[in-house]
PDB file of C-alpha atoms and ligand atoms in Angstrom:
ATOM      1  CA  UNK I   1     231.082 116.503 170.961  1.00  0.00           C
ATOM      2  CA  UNK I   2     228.149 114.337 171.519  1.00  0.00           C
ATOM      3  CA  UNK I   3     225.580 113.447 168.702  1.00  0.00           C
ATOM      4  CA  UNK I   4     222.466 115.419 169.903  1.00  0.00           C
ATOM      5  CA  UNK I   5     219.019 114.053 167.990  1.00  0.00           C
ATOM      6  CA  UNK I   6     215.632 115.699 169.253  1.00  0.00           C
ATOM      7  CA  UNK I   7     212.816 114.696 167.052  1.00  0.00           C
ATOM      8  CA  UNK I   8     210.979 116.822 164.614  1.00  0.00           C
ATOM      9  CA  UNK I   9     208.238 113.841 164.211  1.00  0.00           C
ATOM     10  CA  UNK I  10     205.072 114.872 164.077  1.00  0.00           C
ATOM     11  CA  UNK I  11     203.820 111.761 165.847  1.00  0.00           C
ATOM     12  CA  UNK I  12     206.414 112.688 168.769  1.00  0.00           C
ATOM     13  CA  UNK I  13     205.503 116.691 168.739  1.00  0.00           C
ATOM     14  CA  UNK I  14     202.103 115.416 169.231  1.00  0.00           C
ATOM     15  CA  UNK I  15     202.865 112.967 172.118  1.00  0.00           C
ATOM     16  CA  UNK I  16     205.108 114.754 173.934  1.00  0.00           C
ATOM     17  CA  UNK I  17     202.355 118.247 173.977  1.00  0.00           C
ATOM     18  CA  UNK I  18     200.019 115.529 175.878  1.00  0.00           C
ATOM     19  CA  UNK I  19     202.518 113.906 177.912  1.00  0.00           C
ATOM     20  CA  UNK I  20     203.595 117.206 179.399  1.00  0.00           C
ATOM     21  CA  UNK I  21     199.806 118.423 180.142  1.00  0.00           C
ATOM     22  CA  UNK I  22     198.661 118.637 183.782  1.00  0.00           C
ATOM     23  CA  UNK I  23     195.627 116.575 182.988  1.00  0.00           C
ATOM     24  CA  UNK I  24     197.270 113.600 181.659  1.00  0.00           C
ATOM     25  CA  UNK I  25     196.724 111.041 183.935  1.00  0.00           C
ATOM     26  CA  UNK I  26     199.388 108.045 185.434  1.00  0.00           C
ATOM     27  CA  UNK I  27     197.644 105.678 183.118  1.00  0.00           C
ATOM     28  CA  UNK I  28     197.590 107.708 180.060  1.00  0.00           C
ATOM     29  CA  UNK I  29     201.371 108.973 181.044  1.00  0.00           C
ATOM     30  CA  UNK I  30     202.346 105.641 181.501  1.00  0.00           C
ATOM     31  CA  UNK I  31     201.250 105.299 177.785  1.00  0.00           C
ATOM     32  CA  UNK I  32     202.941 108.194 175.926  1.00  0.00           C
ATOM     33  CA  UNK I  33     206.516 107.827 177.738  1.00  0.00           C
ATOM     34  CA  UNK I  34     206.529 103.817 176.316  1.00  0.00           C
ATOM     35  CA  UNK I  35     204.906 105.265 172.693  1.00  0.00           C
ATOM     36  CA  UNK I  36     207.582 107.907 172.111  1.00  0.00           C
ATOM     37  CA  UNK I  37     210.660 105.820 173.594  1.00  0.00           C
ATOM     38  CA  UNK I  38     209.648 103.490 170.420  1.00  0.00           C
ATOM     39  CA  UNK I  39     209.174 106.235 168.337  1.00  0.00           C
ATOM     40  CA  UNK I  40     213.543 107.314 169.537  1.00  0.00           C
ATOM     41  CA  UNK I  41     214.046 103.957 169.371  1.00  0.00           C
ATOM     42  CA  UNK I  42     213.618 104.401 165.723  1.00  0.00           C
ATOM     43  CA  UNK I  43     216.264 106.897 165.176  1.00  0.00           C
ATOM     44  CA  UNK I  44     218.894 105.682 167.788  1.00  0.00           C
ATOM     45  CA  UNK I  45     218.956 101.650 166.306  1.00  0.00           C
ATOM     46  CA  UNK I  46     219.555 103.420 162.667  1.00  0.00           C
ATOM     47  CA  UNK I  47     223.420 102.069 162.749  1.00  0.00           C
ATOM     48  CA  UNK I  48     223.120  98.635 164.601  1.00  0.00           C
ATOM     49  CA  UNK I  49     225.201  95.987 162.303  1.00  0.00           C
ATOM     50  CA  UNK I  50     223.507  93.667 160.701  1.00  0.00           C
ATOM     51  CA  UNK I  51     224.956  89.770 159.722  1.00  0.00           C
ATOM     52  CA  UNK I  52     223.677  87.898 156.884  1.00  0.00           C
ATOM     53  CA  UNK I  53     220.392  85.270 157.273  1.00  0.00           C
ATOM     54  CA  UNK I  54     219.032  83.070 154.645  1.00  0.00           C
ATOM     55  CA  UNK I  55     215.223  82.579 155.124  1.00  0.00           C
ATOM     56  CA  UNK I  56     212.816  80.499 153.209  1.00  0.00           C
ATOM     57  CA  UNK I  57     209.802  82.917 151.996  1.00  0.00           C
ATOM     58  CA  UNK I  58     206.810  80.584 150.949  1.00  0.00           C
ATOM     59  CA  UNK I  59     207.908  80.876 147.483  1.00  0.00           C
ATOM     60  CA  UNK I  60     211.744  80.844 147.491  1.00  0.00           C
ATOM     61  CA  UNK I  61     214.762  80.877 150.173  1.00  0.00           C
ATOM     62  CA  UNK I  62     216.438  84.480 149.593  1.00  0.00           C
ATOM     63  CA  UNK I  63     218.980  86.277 151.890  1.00  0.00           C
ATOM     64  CA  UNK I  64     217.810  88.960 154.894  1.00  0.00           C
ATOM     65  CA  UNK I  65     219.603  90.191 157.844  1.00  0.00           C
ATOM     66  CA  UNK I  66     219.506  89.021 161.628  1.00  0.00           C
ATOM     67  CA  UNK I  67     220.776  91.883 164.248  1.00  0.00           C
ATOM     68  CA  UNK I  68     224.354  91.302 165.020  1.00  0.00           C
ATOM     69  CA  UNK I  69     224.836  92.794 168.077  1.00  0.00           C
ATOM     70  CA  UNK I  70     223.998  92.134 171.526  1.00  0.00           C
ATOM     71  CA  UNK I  71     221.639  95.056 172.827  1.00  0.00           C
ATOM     72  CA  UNK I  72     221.238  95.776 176.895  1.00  0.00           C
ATOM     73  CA  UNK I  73     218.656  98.326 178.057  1.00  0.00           C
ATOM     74  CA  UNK I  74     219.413 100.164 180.967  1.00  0.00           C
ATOM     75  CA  UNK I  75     216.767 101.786 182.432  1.00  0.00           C
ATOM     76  CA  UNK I  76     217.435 104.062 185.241  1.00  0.00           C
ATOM     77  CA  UNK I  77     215.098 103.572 188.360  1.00  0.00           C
ATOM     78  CA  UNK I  78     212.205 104.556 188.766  1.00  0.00           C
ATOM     79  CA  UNK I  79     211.342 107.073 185.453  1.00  0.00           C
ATOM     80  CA  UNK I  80     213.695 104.934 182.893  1.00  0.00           C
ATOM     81  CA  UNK I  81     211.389 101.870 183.819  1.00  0.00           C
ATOM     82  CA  UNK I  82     208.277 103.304 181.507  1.00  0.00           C
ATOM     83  CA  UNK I  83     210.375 103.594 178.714  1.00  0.00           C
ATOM     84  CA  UNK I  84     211.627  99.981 178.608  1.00  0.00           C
ATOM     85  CA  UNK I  85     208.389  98.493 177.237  1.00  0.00           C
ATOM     86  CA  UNK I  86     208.796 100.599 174.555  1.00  0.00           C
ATOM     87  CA  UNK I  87     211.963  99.509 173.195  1.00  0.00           C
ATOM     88  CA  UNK I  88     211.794  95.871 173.945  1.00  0.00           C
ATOM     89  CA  UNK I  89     208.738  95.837 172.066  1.00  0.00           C
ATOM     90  CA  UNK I  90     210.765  96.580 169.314  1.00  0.00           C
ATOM     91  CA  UNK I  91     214.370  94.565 170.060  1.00  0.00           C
ATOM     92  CA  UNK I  92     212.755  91.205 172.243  1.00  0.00           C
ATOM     93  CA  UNK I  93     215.759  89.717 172.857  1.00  0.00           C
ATOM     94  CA  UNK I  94     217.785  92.540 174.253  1.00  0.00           C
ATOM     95  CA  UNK I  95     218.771  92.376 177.999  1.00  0.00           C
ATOM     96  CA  UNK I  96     217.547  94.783 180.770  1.00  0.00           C
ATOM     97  CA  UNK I  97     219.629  95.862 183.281  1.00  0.00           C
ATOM     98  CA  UNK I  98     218.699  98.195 185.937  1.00  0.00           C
ATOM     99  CA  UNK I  99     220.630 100.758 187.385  1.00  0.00           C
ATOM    100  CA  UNK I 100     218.971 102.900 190.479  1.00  0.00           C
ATOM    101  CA  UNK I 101     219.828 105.976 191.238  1.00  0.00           C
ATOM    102  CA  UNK I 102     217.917 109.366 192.680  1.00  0.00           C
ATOM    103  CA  UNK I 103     218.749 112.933 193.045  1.00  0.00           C
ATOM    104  CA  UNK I 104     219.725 114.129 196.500  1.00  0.00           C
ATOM    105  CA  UNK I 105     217.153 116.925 196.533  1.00  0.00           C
ATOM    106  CA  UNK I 106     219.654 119.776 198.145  1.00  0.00           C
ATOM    107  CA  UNK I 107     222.678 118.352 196.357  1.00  0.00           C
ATOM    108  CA  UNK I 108     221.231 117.446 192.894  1.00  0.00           C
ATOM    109  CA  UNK I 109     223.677 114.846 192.713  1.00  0.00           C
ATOM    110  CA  UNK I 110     222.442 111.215 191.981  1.00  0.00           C
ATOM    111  CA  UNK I 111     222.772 108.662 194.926  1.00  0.00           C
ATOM    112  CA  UNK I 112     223.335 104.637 193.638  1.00  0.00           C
ATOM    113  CA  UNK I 113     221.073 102.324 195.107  1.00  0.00           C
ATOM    114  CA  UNK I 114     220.632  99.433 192.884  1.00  0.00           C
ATOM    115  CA  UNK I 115     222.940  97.983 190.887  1.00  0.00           C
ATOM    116  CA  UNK I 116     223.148  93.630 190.387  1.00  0.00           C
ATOM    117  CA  UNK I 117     225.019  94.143 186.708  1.00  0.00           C
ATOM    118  CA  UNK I 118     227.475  90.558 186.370  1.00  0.00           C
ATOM    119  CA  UNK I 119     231.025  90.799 186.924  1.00  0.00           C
ATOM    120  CA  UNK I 120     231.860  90.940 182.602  1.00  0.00           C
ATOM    121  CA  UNK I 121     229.030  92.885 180.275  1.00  0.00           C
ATOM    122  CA  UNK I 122     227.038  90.239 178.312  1.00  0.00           C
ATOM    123  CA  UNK I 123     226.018  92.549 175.960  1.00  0.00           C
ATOM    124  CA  UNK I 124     227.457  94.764 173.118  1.00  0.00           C
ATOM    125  CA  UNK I 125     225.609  98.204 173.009  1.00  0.00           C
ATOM    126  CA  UNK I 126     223.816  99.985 175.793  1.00  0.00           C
ATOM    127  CA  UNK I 127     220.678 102.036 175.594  1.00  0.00           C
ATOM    128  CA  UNK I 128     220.317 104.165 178.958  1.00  0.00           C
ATOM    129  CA  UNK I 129     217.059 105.213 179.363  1.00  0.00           C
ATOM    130  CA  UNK I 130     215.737 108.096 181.582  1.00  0.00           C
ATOM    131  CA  UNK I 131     213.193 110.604 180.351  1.00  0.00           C
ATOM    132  CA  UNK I 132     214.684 113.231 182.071  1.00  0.00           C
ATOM    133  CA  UNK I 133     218.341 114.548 181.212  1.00  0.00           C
ATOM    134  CA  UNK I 134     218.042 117.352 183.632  1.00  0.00           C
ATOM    135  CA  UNK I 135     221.661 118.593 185.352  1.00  0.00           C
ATOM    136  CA  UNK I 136     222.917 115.362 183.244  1.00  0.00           C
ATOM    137  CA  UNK I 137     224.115 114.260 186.880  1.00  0.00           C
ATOM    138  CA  UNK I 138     222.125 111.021 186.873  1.00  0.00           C
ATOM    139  CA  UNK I 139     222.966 110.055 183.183  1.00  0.00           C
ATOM    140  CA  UNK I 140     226.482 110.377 183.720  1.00  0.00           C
ATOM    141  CA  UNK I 141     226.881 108.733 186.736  1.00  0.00           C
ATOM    142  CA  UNK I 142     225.048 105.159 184.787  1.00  0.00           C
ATOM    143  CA  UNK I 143     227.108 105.703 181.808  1.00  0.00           C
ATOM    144  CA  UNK I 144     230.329 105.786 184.366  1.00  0.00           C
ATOM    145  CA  UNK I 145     229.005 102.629 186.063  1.00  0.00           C
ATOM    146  CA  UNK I 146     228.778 101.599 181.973  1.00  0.00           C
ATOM    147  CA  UNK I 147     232.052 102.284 181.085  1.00  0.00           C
ATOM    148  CA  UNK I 148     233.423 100.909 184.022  1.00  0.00           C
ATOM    149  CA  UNK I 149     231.460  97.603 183.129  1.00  0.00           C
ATOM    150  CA  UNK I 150     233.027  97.509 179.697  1.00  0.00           C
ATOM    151  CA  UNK I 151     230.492  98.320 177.516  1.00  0.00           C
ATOM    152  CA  UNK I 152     232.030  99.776 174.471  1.00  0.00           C
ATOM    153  CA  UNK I 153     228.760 101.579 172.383  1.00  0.00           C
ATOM    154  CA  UNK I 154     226.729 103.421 175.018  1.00  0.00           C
ATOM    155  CA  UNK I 155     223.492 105.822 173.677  1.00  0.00           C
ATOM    156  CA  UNK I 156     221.432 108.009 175.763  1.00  0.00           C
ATOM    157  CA  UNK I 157     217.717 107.959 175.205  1.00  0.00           C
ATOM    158  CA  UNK I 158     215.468 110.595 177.256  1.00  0.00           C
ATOM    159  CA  UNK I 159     212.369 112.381 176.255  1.00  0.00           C
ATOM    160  CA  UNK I 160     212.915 115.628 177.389  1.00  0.00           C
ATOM    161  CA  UNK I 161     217.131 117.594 177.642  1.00  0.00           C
ATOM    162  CA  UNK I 162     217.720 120.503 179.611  1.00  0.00           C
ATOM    163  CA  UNK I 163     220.774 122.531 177.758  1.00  0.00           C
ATOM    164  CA  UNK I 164     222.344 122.176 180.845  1.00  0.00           C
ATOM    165  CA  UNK I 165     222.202 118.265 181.376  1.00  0.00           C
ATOM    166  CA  UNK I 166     223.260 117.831 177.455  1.00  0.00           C
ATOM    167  CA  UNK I 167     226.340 119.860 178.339  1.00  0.00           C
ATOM    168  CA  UNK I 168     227.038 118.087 180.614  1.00  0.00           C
ATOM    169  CA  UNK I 169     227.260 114.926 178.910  1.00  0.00           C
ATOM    170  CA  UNK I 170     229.936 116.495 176.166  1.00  0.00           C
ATOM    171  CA  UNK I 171     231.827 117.311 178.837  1.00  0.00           C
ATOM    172  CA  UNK I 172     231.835 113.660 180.307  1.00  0.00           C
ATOM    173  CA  UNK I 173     230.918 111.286 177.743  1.00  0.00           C
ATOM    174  CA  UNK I 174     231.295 113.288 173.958  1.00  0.00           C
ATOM    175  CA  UNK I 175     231.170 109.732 171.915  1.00  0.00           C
ATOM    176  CA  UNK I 176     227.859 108.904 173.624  1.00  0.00           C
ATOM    177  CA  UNK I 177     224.863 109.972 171.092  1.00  0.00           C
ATOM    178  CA  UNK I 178     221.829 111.479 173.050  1.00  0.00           C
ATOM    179  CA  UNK I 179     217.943 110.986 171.121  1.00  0.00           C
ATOM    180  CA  UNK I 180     215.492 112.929 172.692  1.00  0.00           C
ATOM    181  CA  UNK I 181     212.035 113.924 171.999  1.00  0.00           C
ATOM    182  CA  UNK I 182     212.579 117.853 172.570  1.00  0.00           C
ATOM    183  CA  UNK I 183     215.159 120.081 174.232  1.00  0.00           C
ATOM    184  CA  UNK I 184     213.971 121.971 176.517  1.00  0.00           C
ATOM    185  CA  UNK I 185     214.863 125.966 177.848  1.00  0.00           C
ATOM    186  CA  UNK I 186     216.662 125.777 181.159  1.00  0.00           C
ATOM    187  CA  UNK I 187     216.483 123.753 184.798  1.00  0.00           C
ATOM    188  CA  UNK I 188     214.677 125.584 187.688  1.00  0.00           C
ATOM    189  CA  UNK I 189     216.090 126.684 190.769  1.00  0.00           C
ATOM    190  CA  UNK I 190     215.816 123.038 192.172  1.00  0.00           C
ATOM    191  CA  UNK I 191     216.945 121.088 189.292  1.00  0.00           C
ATOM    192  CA  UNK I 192     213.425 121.039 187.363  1.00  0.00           C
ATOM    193  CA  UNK I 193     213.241 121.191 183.773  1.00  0.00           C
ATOM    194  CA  UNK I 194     211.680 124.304 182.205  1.00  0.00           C
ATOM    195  CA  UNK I 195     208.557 124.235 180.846  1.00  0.00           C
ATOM    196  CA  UNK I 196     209.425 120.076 181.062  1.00  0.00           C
ATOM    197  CA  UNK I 197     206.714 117.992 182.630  1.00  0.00           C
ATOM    198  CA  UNK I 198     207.059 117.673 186.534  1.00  0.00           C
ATOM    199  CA  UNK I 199     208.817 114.838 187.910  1.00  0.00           C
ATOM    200  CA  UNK I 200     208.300 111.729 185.702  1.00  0.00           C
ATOM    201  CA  UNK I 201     208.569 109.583 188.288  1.00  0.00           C
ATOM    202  CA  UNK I 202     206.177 110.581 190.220  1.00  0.00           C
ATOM    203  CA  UNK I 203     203.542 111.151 187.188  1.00  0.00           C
ATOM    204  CA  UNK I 204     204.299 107.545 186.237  1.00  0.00           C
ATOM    205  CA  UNK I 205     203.987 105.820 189.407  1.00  0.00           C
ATOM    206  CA  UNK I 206     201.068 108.263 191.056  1.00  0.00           C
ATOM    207  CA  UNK I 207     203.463 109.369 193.799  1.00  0.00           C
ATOM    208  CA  UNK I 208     203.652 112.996 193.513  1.00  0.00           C
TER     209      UNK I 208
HETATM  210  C1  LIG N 301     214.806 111.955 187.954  1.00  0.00           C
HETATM  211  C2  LIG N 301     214.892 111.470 186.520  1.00  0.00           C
HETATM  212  C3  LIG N 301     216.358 111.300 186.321  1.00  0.00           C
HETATM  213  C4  LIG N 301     216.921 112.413 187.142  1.00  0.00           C
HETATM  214  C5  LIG N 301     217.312 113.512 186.208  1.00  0.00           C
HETATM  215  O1  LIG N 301     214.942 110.914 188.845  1.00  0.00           O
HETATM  216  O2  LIG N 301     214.187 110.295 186.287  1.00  0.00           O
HETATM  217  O3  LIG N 301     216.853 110.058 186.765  1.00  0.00           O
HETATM  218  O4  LIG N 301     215.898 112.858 188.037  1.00  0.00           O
HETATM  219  O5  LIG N 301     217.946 114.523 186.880  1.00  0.00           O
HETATM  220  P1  LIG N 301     219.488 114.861 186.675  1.00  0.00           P
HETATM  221  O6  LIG N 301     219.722 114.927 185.207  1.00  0.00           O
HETATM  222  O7  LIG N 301     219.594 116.190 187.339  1.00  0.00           O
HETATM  223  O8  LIG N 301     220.293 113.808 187.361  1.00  0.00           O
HETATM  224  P2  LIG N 301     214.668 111.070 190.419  1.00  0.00           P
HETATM  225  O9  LIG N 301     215.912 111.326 191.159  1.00  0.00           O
HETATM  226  O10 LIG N 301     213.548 112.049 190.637  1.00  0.00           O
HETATM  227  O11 LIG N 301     214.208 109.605 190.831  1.00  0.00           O
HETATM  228  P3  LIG N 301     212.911 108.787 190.397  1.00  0.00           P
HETATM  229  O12 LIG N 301     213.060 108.442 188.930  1.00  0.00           O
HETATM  230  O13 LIG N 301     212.995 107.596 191.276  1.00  0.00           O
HETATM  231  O14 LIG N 301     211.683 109.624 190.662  1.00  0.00           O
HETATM  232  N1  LIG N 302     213.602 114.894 187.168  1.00  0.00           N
HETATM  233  C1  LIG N 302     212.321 114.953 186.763  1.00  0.00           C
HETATM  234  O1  LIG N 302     211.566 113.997 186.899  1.00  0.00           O
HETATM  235  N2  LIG N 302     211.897 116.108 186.211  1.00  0.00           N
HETATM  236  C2  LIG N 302     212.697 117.169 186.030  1.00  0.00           C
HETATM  237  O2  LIG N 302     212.233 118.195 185.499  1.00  0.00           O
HETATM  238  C3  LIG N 302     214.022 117.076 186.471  1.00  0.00           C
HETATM  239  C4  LIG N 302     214.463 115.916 187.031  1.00  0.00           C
END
């Protein structure tokens, strides 16, 4: 059974009740969806291993910690791409690879359009990022194309979870953790989550 996190921050419960809001512009969206990714990114680094580092303070040398393992962000185009700021500002040296995929709007399923990952993974733990985990069909299918790569420690990182798009991910991928900002009630009758926030894509990039 997957590890399912949605935040009880304050600071989160706050940004996501403006993020969701009808009047919240691109600009301002653009904002809150990088702000609260940071704010997950918080919970879902909590268990990344750590190696040993001597550094000199200006008083003494003492030892610290450097991050051991190799982090790749995987945003999934276009919605995932506004949360990648967000976490890089707080990992710099992690990779980004994007994976594109969209929702056939009478299927629901997700269609692959992009994808230039290297023949063997260079990195050591995934972050997929999509702000939506609606039907779960999108996050599935990148954490398939994942797998397949041979990435070993996957996590999901969304905003908002339908119940039906985290069961789907137990069903398909139980080890992979999910950190959201809220779960939400149910999907609509196409596929939209309920009360959710539209279609983040569109709300980031002013195409709706
Ligand atoms: C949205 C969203 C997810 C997907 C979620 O993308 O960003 O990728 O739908 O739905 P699912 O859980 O049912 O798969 P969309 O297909 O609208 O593409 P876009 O990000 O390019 O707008
Ligand atoms: N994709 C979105 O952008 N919003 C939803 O509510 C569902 C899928």
């Amino acid at each position: 059974m997957s590890m399912v996190f949605a935040s009880s921050h304050p600071l989160v419960a706050h940004k996501l009740t403006v993020l969701r809001s009808t009047d919240t512009e691109p600009k301002k969206f653009r904002e809150l969806i990088r702000e609260i990714a940071a704010l997950l990114t918080y919970e879902a680094t909590a268990d990344l291993q750590l190696l040993p580092r001597t550094v000199q303070t200006p008083l003494q040398k003492m030892s610290g910690y450097e991050l051991q393992e190799k982090i790749g962000l995987v945003p999934i185009l276009r919605a995932g791409l506004g949360m990648v700021e967000g976490v890089w500002d707080l990992m710099p040296s992690a990779e980004v690879w994007h994976i594109g995929l969209y929702r056939d709007e009478k299927t629901l399923k997700p269609v692959e359009y992009y994808n230039k990952l290297p023949i063997e993974p260079r990195v050591s733990v995934c972050l997929v990022l999509d702000p939506m985990l609606a039907t779960g069909g999108s996050a599935v299918a990148t954490i398939d194309i994942m797998k397949r790569w041979g990435v070993k420690k996957i996590k999901f990182l969304g905003i908002i979870g339908a119940p039906e798009g985290i069961e789907m991910m137990q069903r398909h991928h139980p080890e992979v953790p999910i950190y959201l900002a809220a779960i939400d009630e149910k999907l609509n009758q196409n596929g939209y989550i309920l009360p959710g926030l539209g279609d983040a894509g569109d709300r980031q990039f002013g195409t709706g």
